[in-house]
């Protein structure tokens, strides 16, 4: 695998070309990829910076779906920084677009992220409700792998929850049968 600095060097060269061609969406995608690269290597501050540059271009262009993916990535960065309030805001923005576009898979993925975020905040009732909705979505889209991952997350957080926090998710789970 290449060193991240080498990859970043080539991404920056690519940006120069895209800028000279006036390819704004291409530049936004490159910034997005640079953000993903930085996140992969644990440089969350730089990841956020590149993702925010990508988002600014995408919002300017008015393309909702590409914005949704960047909102989600910003949520992941915030979650990795334990900034759960920001993570929730980013995921909700992405979920709103996914809902309008009717992308069941993305909706399931975002519900899973919201569940994990709630679980990390020790909001177990909310965690259970999001994860159960995510599991249903993944099963509806025939993605057993991600459904199983969400079930594992649900079980893990469920072990930490009080009896009161388990009541609503328990009812939802039984109704899902």
Short mmCIF file of C-alpha atoms in Angstrom, two decimals, residues 2-147:
data_model
loop_
_atom_site.label_atom_id
_atom_site.label_comp_id
_atom_site.label_asym_id
_atom_site.label_seq_id
_atom_site.Cartn_x
_atom_site.Cartn_y
_atom_site.Cartn_z
CA UNK A 2 1.12 3.49 -0.76
CA UNK A 3 2.08 5.88 1.99
CA UNK A 4 -0.79 8.35 2.64
CA UNK A 5 1.44 11.34 1.81
CA UNK A 6 2.09 9.89 -1.67
CA UNK A 7 -1.62 9.41 -2.26
CA UNK A 8 -2.33 12.91 -1.05
CA UNK A 9 0.34 14.27 -3.40
CA UNK A 10 -1.42 12.67 -6.38
CA UNK A 11 -4.83 13.84 -5.20
CA UNK A 12 -3.49 17.41 -5.04
CA UNK A 13 -2.09 17.10 -8.59
CA UNK A 14 -5.50 15.83 -9.67
CA UNK A 15 -7.15 18.86 -8.05
CA UNK A 16 -4.94 21.20 -10.07
CA UNK A 17 -6.10 19.54 -13.28
CA UNK A 18 -9.75 19.52 -12.24
CA UNK A 19 -9.56 23.19 -11.27
CA UNK A 20 -8.02 24.10 -14.64
CA UNK A 21 -10.87 22.24 -16.39
CA UNK A 22 -13.56 23.79 -14.20
CA UNK A 23 -14.61 20.34 -13.01
CA UNK A 24 -16.17 21.31 -9.69
CA UNK A 25 -17.87 17.98 -9.00
CA UNK A 26 -14.62 16.16 -9.80
CA UNK A 27 -12.78 18.45 -7.38
CA UNK A 28 -15.42 17.81 -4.72
CA UNK A 29 -15.02 14.05 -5.18
CA UNK A 30 -11.25 14.38 -4.90
CA UNK A 31 -11.57 16.37 -1.67
CA UNK A 32 -13.97 13.72 -0.43
CA UNK A 33 -11.45 10.97 -1.25
CA UNK A 34 -8.69 12.91 0.49
CA UNK A 35 -10.93 13.13 3.56
CA UNK A 36 -11.50 9.37 3.46
CA UNK A 37 -7.76 8.78 3.16
CA UNK A 38 -7.00 11.01 6.14
CA UNK A 39 -9.73 9.32 8.21
CA UNK A 40 -8.34 5.90 7.31
CA UNK A 41 -4.95 6.93 8.70
CA UNK A 42 -6.41 8.56 11.81
CA UNK A 43 -5.92 12.22 10.87
CA UNK A 44 -9.45 13.25 11.75
CA UNK A 45 -8.83 17.00 11.75
CA UNK A 46 -7.52 16.97 8.18
CA UNK A 47 -10.24 14.51 7.18
CA UNK A 48 -12.89 16.93 8.43
CA UNK A 49 -11.19 19.81 6.59
CA UNK A 50 -11.17 18.01 3.25
CA UNK A 51 -14.71 16.75 3.72
CA UNK A 52 -15.91 20.27 4.50
CA UNK A 53 -14.28 21.52 1.28
CA UNK A 54 -16.03 18.75 -0.64
CA UNK A 55 -19.33 19.59 1.01
CA UNK A 56 -19.04 23.31 0.24
CA UNK A 57 -18.65 22.54 -3.47
CA UNK A 58 -21.43 19.93 -3.50
CA UNK A 59 -23.85 22.24 -1.69
CA UNK A 60 -22.98 25.05 -4.11
CA UNK A 61 -23.74 22.73 -7.03
CA UNK A 62 -27.03 21.68 -5.41
CA UNK A 63 -26.56 17.93 -5.82
CA UNK A 64 -28.35 16.31 -2.85
CA UNK A 65 -27.11 12.72 -3.15
CA UNK A 66 -23.38 13.56 -3.15
CA UNK A 67 -24.04 15.88 -0.17
CA UNK A 68 -25.68 12.99 1.68
CA UNK A 69 -22.59 10.81 1.38
CA UNK A 70 -20.35 13.61 2.64
CA UNK A 71 -22.73 14.34 5.53
CA UNK A 72 -22.44 10.66 6.46
CA UNK A 73 -18.63 10.75 6.28
CA UNK A 74 -18.58 13.86 8.48
CA UNK A 75 -20.79 11.96 10.92
CA UNK A 76 -18.31 9.11 11.01
CA UNK A 77 -15.44 11.53 11.67
CA UNK A 78 -17.41 13.22 14.46
CA UNK A 79 -18.31 9.82 15.93
CA UNK A 80 -14.65 8.75 15.89
CA UNK A 81 -13.84 11.97 17.76
CA UNK A 82 -16.56 11.11 20.32
CA UNK A 83 -18.47 14.23 19.24
CA UNK A 84 -21.81 12.46 19.28
CA UNK A 85 -23.93 15.60 19.02
CA UNK A 86 -22.25 16.56 15.73
CA UNK A 87 -22.32 12.96 14.50
CA UNK A 88 -26.08 12.84 15.07
CA UNK A 89 -26.58 16.13 13.20
CA UNK A 90 -24.58 14.94 10.19
CA UNK A 91 -26.31 11.53 10.11
CA UNK A 92 -29.74 13.16 10.36
CA UNK A 93 -28.94 15.47 7.44
CA UNK A 94 -27.85 12.50 5.37
CA UNK A 95 -30.90 10.47 6.44
CA UNK A 96 -33.25 13.28 5.40
CA UNK A 97 -31.82 13.20 1.86
CA UNK A 98 -31.79 9.40 1.76
CA UNK A 99 -35.44 9.40 2.79
CA UNK A 100 -36.39 11.84 0.03
CA UNK A 101 -34.50 9.75 -2.53
CA UNK A 102 -35.94 6.49 -1.20
CA UNK A 103 -32.61 4.68 -0.99
CA UNK A 104 -33.49 1.87 1.43
CA UNK A 105 -29.91 0.65 1.78
CA UNK A 106 -28.51 4.08 2.71
CA UNK A 107 -31.41 4.60 5.12
CA UNK A 108 -30.61 1.30 6.83
CA UNK A 109 -26.91 2.19 7.05
CA UNK A 110 -27.63 5.61 8.55
CA UNK A 111 -30.09 4.18 11.05
CA UNK A 112 -27.34 1.80 12.12
CA UNK A 113 -24.92 4.70 12.57
CA UNK A 114 -27.50 6.61 14.61
CA UNK A 115 -28.01 3.50 16.75
CA UNK A 116 -24.30 3.12 17.40
CA UNK A 117 -24.03 6.82 18.22
CA UNK A 118 -26.92 6.58 20.69
CA UNK A 119 -25.36 3.47 22.24
CA UNK A 120 -22.04 5.21 22.74
CA UNK A 121 -23.94 8.01 24.46
CA UNK A 122 -25.57 5.39 26.72
CA UNK A 123 -29.00 6.24 25.27
CA UNK A 124 -29.93 2.58 25.06
CA UNK A 125 -33.63 2.90 24.31
CA UNK A 126 -32.91 5.15 21.35
CA UNK A 127 -30.01 2.90 20.36
CA UNK A 128 -32.28 -0.14 20.27
CA UNK A 129 -34.95 1.61 18.28
CA UNK A 130 -32.49 2.80 15.60
CA UNK A 131 -30.68 -0.54 15.37
CA UNK A 132 -33.91 -2.54 15.07
CA UNK A 133 -35.05 -0.26 12.24
CA UNK A 134 -31.63 -0.69 10.63
CA UNK A 135 -31.81 -4.49 10.92
CA UNK A 136 -35.23 -4.47 9.27
CA UNK A 137 -33.88 -2.28 6.47
CA UNK A 138 -30.91 -4.52 5.83
CA UNK A 139 -33.09 -7.62 5.81
CA UNK A 140 -35.47 -5.90 3.36
CA UNK A 141 -32.52 -5.14 1.08
CA UNK A 142 -31.22 -8.72 1.43
CA UNK A 143 -28.00 -7.66 3.16
CA UNK A 144 -27.56 -10.37 5.77
CA UNK A 145 -23.99 -9.28 6.52
CA UNK A 146 -24.91 -5.78 7.71
CA UNK A 147 -28.08 -7.04 9.40
#
